[in-house]
């Protein structure tokens, strides 16, 4: 989808992600089904509690208790949000955080990020792990910093894989910020919307028609594409094609019989 509502007149104050023009948002999708989710503020330091919240969301999705095959992660940060990340911690906790994000990244659900304000640190890292990303016109993205230098966590790896080294270099090496328009141009967000939660509600409705198992397969094929040769990837892609063809035949046969 092409970015919308971007331009000189769109850089107003931060949106309130707790409200939306669509009354079905914030707990409900536009179709009335409950939507699970999580709020992550850029100012939060890395902690066991933050990791546990991400893990609990993944547990609920994997347990199959969610009514909707999509989850919404609301990411926020104000102009004064410090970029010190991850805070006073050790590498053991960093490792647990990276594993929690990897689990989120591979979740059998459509993960939708809604980002507003100056998103850095944990908010940026969650955004980079999501399938579909919606920003408000006030969005700004930047890596967290430690001691004045960009944090060298796996966000760097994701940026390089998602943008390419040339386009990620300025963000990674020099800690540059991307505003909403640049984030959309780079592909860091898929859509800019004044009513970001309303846009998220529309996406959750579309997600209902998706097979989350097959979504996970296609996501994995995307992840592997940059590191796997054509010859090594061919078998996995053919297996996915075969499953799709079989599923199509299974759906066609009852229709033909009726």
mmCIF file of C-alpha atoms in Angstrom:
data_model
loop_
_atom_site.group_PDB
_atom_site.id
_atom_site.type_symbol
_atom_site.label_atom_id
_atom_site.label_comp_id
_atom_site.label_asym_id
_atom_site.label_seq_id
_atom_site.Cartn_x
_atom_site.Cartn_y
_atom_site.Cartn_z
ATOM 1 C CA UNK A 1 0.000 0.000 0.000
ATOM 2 C CA UNK A 2 1.303 3.424 -0.827
ATOM 3 C CA UNK A 3 2.007 5.738 2.107
ATOM 4 C CA UNK A 4 -0.773 8.238 2.693
ATOM 5 C CA UNK A 5 -1.210 11.481 4.563
ATOM 6 C CA UNK A 6 2.464 12.385 4.363
ATOM 7 C CA UNK A 7 3.651 15.872 3.568
ATOM 8 C CA UNK A 8 4.607 19.226 5.016
ATOM 9 C CA UNK A 9 1.274 19.687 6.731
ATOM 10 C CA UNK A 10 1.336 16.290 8.461
ATOM 11 C CA UNK A 11 4.014 16.788 11.121
ATOM 12 C CA UNK A 12 1.710 17.823 13.941
ATOM 13 C CA UNK A 13 1.624 16.665 17.534
ATOM 14 C CA UNK A 14 1.721 13.040 18.519
ATOM 15 C CA UNK A 15 -1.483 11.106 18.060
ATOM 16 C CA UNK A 16 -3.326 9.520 20.969
ATOM 17 C CA UNK A 17 -3.150 5.815 20.202
ATOM 18 C CA UNK A 18 -5.648 5.055 22.934
ATOM 19 C CA UNK A 19 -8.409 6.600 20.837
ATOM 20 C CA UNK A 20 -9.552 6.129 17.281
ATOM 21 C CA UNK A 21 -12.260 7.307 14.944
ATOM 22 C CA UNK A 22 -13.239 3.638 14.658
ATOM 23 C CA UNK A 23 -15.033 2.547 17.846
ATOM 24 C CA UNK A 24 -14.054 -1.046 17.145
ATOM 25 C CA UNK A 25 -10.354 -0.359 17.719
ATOM 26 C CA UNK A 26 -8.449 -0.665 20.967
ATOM 27 C CA UNK A 27 -9.421 -4.165 22.015
ATOM 28 C CA UNK A 28 -11.634 -4.961 19.044
ATOM 29 C CA UNK A 29 -11.081 -5.308 15.351
ATOM 30 C CA UNK A 30 -13.332 -3.560 12.860
ATOM 31 C CA UNK A 31 -15.244 -6.844 12.562
ATOM 32 C CA UNK A 32 -15.975 -6.924 16.300
ATOM 33 C CA UNK A 33 -13.563 -9.747 17.151
ATOM 34 C CA UNK A 34 -11.212 -9.169 20.066
ATOM 35 C CA UNK A 35 -7.637 -8.293 19.098
ATOM 36 C CA UNK A 36 -4.773 -9.092 21.435
ATOM 37 C CA UNK A 37 -1.826 -6.748 21.693
ATOM 38 C CA UNK A 38 0.861 -5.030 23.695
ATOM 39 C CA UNK A 39 1.967 -1.455 24.442
ATOM 40 C CA UNK A 40 5.691 -0.644 24.316
ATOM 41 C CA UNK A 41 7.022 2.825 25.139
ATOM 42 C CA UNK A 42 10.434 3.920 23.909
ATOM 43 C CA UNK A 43 11.399 5.193 27.352
ATOM 44 C CA UNK A 44 11.282 1.742 28.973
ATOM 45 C CA UNK A 45 14.632 0.217 29.908
ATOM 46 C CA UNK A 46 15.321 -3.419 29.165
ATOM 47 C CA UNK A 47 13.951 -5.531 32.007
ATOM 48 C CA UNK A 48 12.644 -8.976 32.897
ATOM 49 C CA UNK A 49 9.150 -7.444 33.001
ATOM 50 C CA UNK A 50 9.343 -6.176 29.403
ATOM 51 C CA UNK A 51 10.617 -9.538 28.180
ATOM 52 C CA UNK A 52 7.858 -11.313 30.114
ATOM 53 C CA UNK A 53 5.168 -9.124 28.487
ATOM 54 C CA UNK A 54 6.388 -10.053 24.994
ATOM 55 C CA UNK A 55 6.580 -13.711 26.029
ATOM 56 C CA UNK A 56 3.062 -13.649 27.491
ATOM 57 C CA UNK A 57 1.651 -12.262 24.236
ATOM 58 C CA UNK A 58 3.387 -15.038 22.299
ATOM 59 C CA UNK A 59 2.074 -17.625 24.790
ATOM 60 C CA UNK A 60 -1.511 -16.464 24.266
ATOM 61 C CA UNK A 61 -1.196 -16.628 20.472
ATOM 62 C CA UNK A 62 0.474 -20.053 20.513
ATOM 63 C CA UNK A 63 -2.167 -21.378 22.931
ATOM 64 C CA UNK A 64 -4.819 -20.462 20.372
ATOM 65 C CA UNK A 65 -6.863 -18.391 22.821
ATOM 66 C CA UNK A 66 -7.032 -15.317 20.557
ATOM 67 C CA UNK A 67 -10.254 -14.798 18.579
ATOM 68 C CA UNK A 68 -8.466 -12.886 15.821
ATOM 69 C CA UNK A 69 -5.346 -14.118 13.943
ATOM 70 C CA UNK A 70 -3.733 -10.684 14.287
ATOM 71 C CA UNK A 71 -2.089 -8.851 17.170
ATOM 72 C CA UNK A 72 -1.517 -5.103 17.438
ATOM 73 C CA UNK A 73 1.594 -3.659 19.083
ATOM 74 C CA UNK A 74 1.278 0.010 19.986
ATOM 75 C CA UNK A 75 4.668 1.717 20.020
ATOM 76 C CA UNK A 76 5.095 5.204 21.459
ATOM 77 C CA UNK A 77 7.687 7.804 22.367
ATOM 78 C CA UNK A 78 7.701 11.545 22.998
ATOM 79 C CA UNK A 79 10.102 14.245 21.785
ATOM 80 C CA UNK A 80 12.005 14.066 25.078
ATOM 81 C CA UNK A 81 12.261 10.264 25.082
ATOM 82 C CA UNK A 82 15.863 9.382 26.008
ATOM 83 C CA UNK A 83 17.697 7.214 23.541
ATOM 84 C CA UNK A 84 19.739 5.431 26.218
ATOM 85 C CA UNK A 85 19.088 1.764 25.527
ATOM 86 C CA UNK A 86 19.124 -0.847 26.936
ATOM 87 C CA UNK A 87 20.039 0.838 30.211
ATOM 88 C CA UNK A 88 22.076 -0.650 33.025
ATOM 89 C CA UNK A 89 21.867 -4.372 32.308
ATOM 90 C CA UNK A 90 23.992 -7.355 31.343
ATOM 91 C CA UNK A 91 24.413 -9.336 28.147
ATOM 92 C CA UNK A 92 22.439 -12.266 29.585
ATOM 93 C CA UNK A 93 19.293 -10.119 29.680
ATOM 94 C CA UNK A 94 20.062 -8.765 26.204
ATOM 95 C CA UNK A 95 20.179 -12.350 24.945
ATOM 96 C CA UNK A 96 16.754 -13.095 26.496
ATOM 97 C CA UNK A 97 15.316 -9.956 24.847
ATOM 98 C CA UNK A 98 16.677 -10.883 21.430
ATOM 99 C CA UNK A 99 15.193 -14.369 21.745
ATOM 100 C CA UNK A 100 11.824 -12.903 22.752
ATOM 101 C CA UNK A 101 11.850 -10.689 19.643
ATOM 102 C CA UNK A 102 12.784 -13.641 17.462
ATOM 103 C CA UNK A 103 9.820 -15.528 18.876
ATOM 104 C CA UNK A 104 7.549 -12.550 18.127
ATOM 105 C CA UNK A 105 9.005 -12.370 14.620
ATOM 106 C CA UNK A 106 8.077 -16.023 13.977
ATOM 107 C CA UNK A 107 4.651 -15.904 15.622
ATOM 108 C CA UNK A 108 1.751 -17.758 13.978
ATOM 109 C CA UNK A 109 -0.248 -14.524 13.766
ATOM 110 C CA UNK A 110 -0.161 -11.343 11.716
ATOM 111 C CA UNK A 111 1.790 -8.837 13.796
ATOM 112 C CA UNK A 112 0.753 -5.219 13.205
ATOM 113 C CA UNK A 113 2.795 -2.363 14.656
ATOM 114 C CA UNK A 114 1.240 1.075 15.219
ATOM 115 C CA UNK A 115 3.979 3.626 15.915
ATOM 116 C CA UNK A 116 3.714 7.235 17.048
ATOM 117 C CA UNK A 117 6.216 9.856 18.147
ATOM 118 C CA UNK A 118 9.945 9.317 18.590
ATOM 119 C CA UNK A 119 10.260 5.526 18.534
ATOM 120 C CA UNK A 120 13.649 4.259 19.585
ATOM 121 C CA UNK A 121 15.082 1.486 21.771
ATOM 122 C CA UNK A 122 12.478 -1.215 22.499
ATOM 123 C CA UNK A 123 9.760 0.376 20.347
ATOM 124 C CA UNK A 124 11.962 0.413 17.242
ATOM 125 C CA UNK A 125 13.166 -3.134 17.840
ATOM 126 C CA UNK A 126 9.600 -4.413 18.169
ATOM 127 C CA UNK A 127 8.567 -2.522 15.030
ATOM 128 C CA UNK A 128 11.354 -4.163 13.017
ATOM 129 C CA UNK A 129 10.028 -7.569 14.125
ATOM 130 C CA UNK A 130 6.454 -6.975 12.893
ATOM 131 C CA UNK A 131 4.771 -7.970 9.626
ATOM 132 C CA UNK A 132 2.853 -4.754 8.909
ATOM 133 C CA UNK A 133 3.784 -1.309 10.213
ATOM 134 C CA UNK A 134 1.617 1.768 10.452
ATOM 135 C CA UNK A 135 2.997 5.144 11.506
ATOM 136 C CA UNK A 136 1.415 8.461 12.409
ATOM 137 C CA UNK A 137 2.611 11.683 10.725
ATOM 138 C CA UNK A 138 4.534 12.497 13.957
ATOM 139 C CA UNK A 139 6.620 9.329 13.718
ATOM 140 C CA UNK A 140 10.411 9.470 14.064
ATOM 141 C CA UNK A 141 12.599 6.360 14.123
ATOM 142 C CA UNK A 142 16.125 6.004 15.507
ATOM 143 C CA UNK A 143 18.281 3.366 17.094
ATOM 144 C CA UNK A 144 18.753 3.556 20.843
ATOM 145 C CA UNK A 145 22.166 4.632 22.015
ATOM 146 C CA UNK A 146 24.566 3.661 24.776
ATOM 147 C CA UNK A 147 27.307 6.098 25.687
ATOM 148 C CA UNK A 148 26.324 8.270 22.718
ATOM 149 C CA UNK A 149 26.786 5.455 20.193
ATOM 150 C CA UNK A 150 24.082 3.453 18.371
ATOM 151 C CA UNK A 151 23.290 0.222 20.208
ATOM 152 C CA UNK A 152 24.835 -2.753 18.298
ATOM 153 C CA UNK A 153 22.000 -5.224 18.937
ATOM 154 C CA UNK A 154 20.136 -7.362 16.424
ATOM 155 C CA UNK A 155 18.192 -4.308 15.253
ATOM 156 C CA UNK A 156 21.282 -3.591 13.154
ATOM 157 C CA UNK A 157 20.980 -7.034 11.597
ATOM 158 C CA UNK A 158 17.306 -6.489 10.828
ATOM 159 C CA UNK A 159 17.922 -3.038 9.360
ATOM 160 C CA UNK A 160 20.662 -4.359 7.056
ATOM 161 C CA UNK A 161 18.495 -7.277 5.920
ATOM 162 C CA UNK A 162 15.353 -5.205 5.431
ATOM 163 C CA UNK A 163 16.912 -2.097 3.874
ATOM 164 C CA UNK A 164 20.248 -3.257 2.501
ATOM 165 C CA UNK A 165 23.614 -2.104 3.833
ATOM 166 C CA UNK A 166 23.740 1.122 1.806
ATOM 167 C CA UNK A 167 20.386 2.441 3.047
ATOM 168 C CA UNK A 168 20.910 1.246 6.630
ATOM 169 C CA UNK A 169 24.408 2.720 6.965
ATOM 170 C CA UNK A 170 23.378 6.253 7.987
ATOM 171 C CA UNK A 171 20.989 4.964 10.662
ATOM 172 C CA UNK A 172 23.409 2.355 12.004
ATOM 173 C CA UNK A 173 26.763 4.128 11.916
ATOM 174 C CA UNK A 174 25.776 7.692 12.694
ATOM 175 C CA UNK A 175 22.499 7.348 14.631
ATOM 176 C CA UNK A 176 20.463 9.366 12.119
ATOM 177 C CA UNK A 177 16.707 9.679 12.584
ATOM 178 C CA UNK A 178 14.056 8.931 9.955
ATOM 179 C CA UNK A 179 10.850 10.976 10.008
ATOM 180 C CA UNK A 180 7.524 9.548 8.846
ATOM 181 C CA UNK A 181 8.050 10.352 5.169
ATOM 182 C CA UNK A 182 11.557 8.871 5.085
ATOM 183 C CA UNK A 183 10.475 5.816 7.082
ATOM 184 C CA UNK A 184 7.770 5.155 4.473
ATOM 185 C CA UNK A 185 10.193 5.761 1.600
ATOM 186 C CA UNK A 186 12.708 3.326 3.083
ATOM 187 C CA UNK A 187 10.026 0.712 3.724
ATOM 188 C CA UNK A 188 10.446 0.787 7.503
ATOM 189 C CA UNK A 189 6.710 1.470 7.699
ATOM 190 C CA UNK A 190 4.074 0.367 5.199
ATOM 191 C CA UNK A 191 1.535 3.116 5.769
ATOM 192 C CA UNK A 192 1.261 6.592 7.301
ATOM 193 C CA UNK A 193 -2.191 7.404 8.667
ATOM 194 C CA UNK A 194 -3.713 10.144 10.828
ATOM 195 C CA UNK A 195 -6.021 7.506 12.316
ATOM 196 C CA UNK A 196 -3.383 4.834 12.793
ATOM 197 C CA UNK A 197 -5.502 2.627 15.047
ATOM 198 C CA UNK A 198 -8.347 2.773 12.542
ATOM 199 C CA UNK A 199 -5.925 1.609 9.855
ATOM 200 C CA UNK A 200 -4.818 -1.195 12.167
ATOM 201 C CA UNK A 201 -8.429 -2.274 12.667
ATOM 202 C CA UNK A 202 -8.876 -2.555 8.911
ATOM 203 C CA UNK A 203 -5.738 -4.699 8.700
ATOM 204 C CA UNK A 204 -6.929 -7.049 11.440
ATOM 205 C CA UNK A 205 -10.128 -7.603 9.454
ATOM 206 C CA UNK A 206 -8.135 -8.511 6.334
ATOM 207 C CA UNK A 207 -6.003 -10.884 8.400
ATOM 208 C CA UNK A 208 -9.032 -13.036 9.166
ATOM 209 C CA UNK A 209 -8.856 -14.530 5.681
ATOM 210 C CA UNK A 210 -5.245 -15.655 6.069
ATOM 211 C CA UNK A 211 -3.930 -19.037 7.122
ATOM 212 C CA UNK A 212 -1.547 -18.205 9.955
ATOM 213 C CA UNK A 213 0.355 -21.456 9.406
ATOM 214 C CA UNK A 214 0.968 -20.586 5.764
ATOM 215 C CA UNK A 215 1.790 -16.994 6.718
ATOM 216 C CA UNK A 216 4.525 -18.337 8.989
ATOM 217 C CA UNK A 217 5.883 -20.464 6.130
ATOM 218 C CA UNK A 218 6.014 -17.516 3.708
ATOM 219 C CA UNK A 219 7.597 -15.318 6.365
ATOM 220 C CA UNK A 220 10.307 -17.938 6.916
ATOM 221 C CA UNK A 221 10.924 -18.192 3.173
ATOM 222 C CA UNK A 222 11.415 -14.403 3.113
ATOM 223 C CA UNK A 223 13.843 -14.521 6.037
ATOM 224 C CA UNK A 224 15.879 -17.290 4.401
ATOM 225 C CA UNK A 225 15.948 -15.725 0.935
ATOM 226 C CA UNK A 226 18.856 -13.383 1.683
ATOM 227 C CA UNK A 227 21.115 -16.132 3.047
ATOM 228 C CA UNK A 228 20.101 -19.247 1.082
ATOM 229 C CA UNK A 229 21.151 -20.120 -2.455
ATOM 230 C CA UNK A 230 18.530 -20.818 -5.118
ATOM 231 C CA UNK A 231 19.470 -24.498 -5.197
ATOM 232 C CA UNK A 232 19.187 -24.908 -1.415
ATOM 233 C CA UNK A 233 15.919 -22.956 -1.250
ATOM 234 C CA UNK A 234 14.200 -24.731 -4.149
ATOM 235 C CA UNK A 235 13.084 -27.799 -2.178
ATOM 236 C CA UNK A 236 11.515 -25.743 0.596
ATOM 237 C CA UNK A 237 9.672 -23.521 -1.882
ATOM 238 C CA UNK A 238 8.417 -26.543 -3.846
ATOM 239 C CA UNK A 239 7.106 -28.096 -0.623
ATOM 240 C CA UNK A 240 5.212 -24.877 0.127
ATOM 241 C CA UNK A 241 3.842 -24.830 -3.430
ATOM 242 C CA UNK A 242 2.718 -28.457 -3.109
ATOM 243 C CA UNK A 243 0.837 -27.732 0.132
ATOM 244 C CA UNK A 244 -0.869 -24.756 -1.496
ATOM 245 C CA UNK A 245 -1.916 -26.803 -4.524
ATOM 246 C CA UNK A 246 -3.243 -29.624 -2.345
ATOM 247 C CA UNK A 247 -5.219 -27.185 -0.222
ATOM 248 C CA UNK A 248 -6.703 -25.652 -3.362
ATOM 249 C CA UNK A 249 -7.798 -29.084 -4.609
ATOM 250 C CA UNK A 250 -9.293 -29.942 -1.209
ATOM 251 C CA UNK A 251 -11.383 -26.750 -1.321
ATOM 252 C CA UNK A 252 -12.405 -27.288 -4.943
ATOM 253 C CA UNK A 253 -13.673 -30.850 -4.528
ATOM 254 C CA UNK A 254 -16.552 -30.115 -2.070
ATOM 255 C CA UNK A 255 -17.632 -27.195 -4.236
ATOM 256 C CA UNK A 256 -17.710 -29.423 -7.325
ATOM 257 C CA UNK A 257 -19.693 -32.104 -5.485
ATOM 258 C CA UNK A 258 -22.378 -29.613 -4.489
#
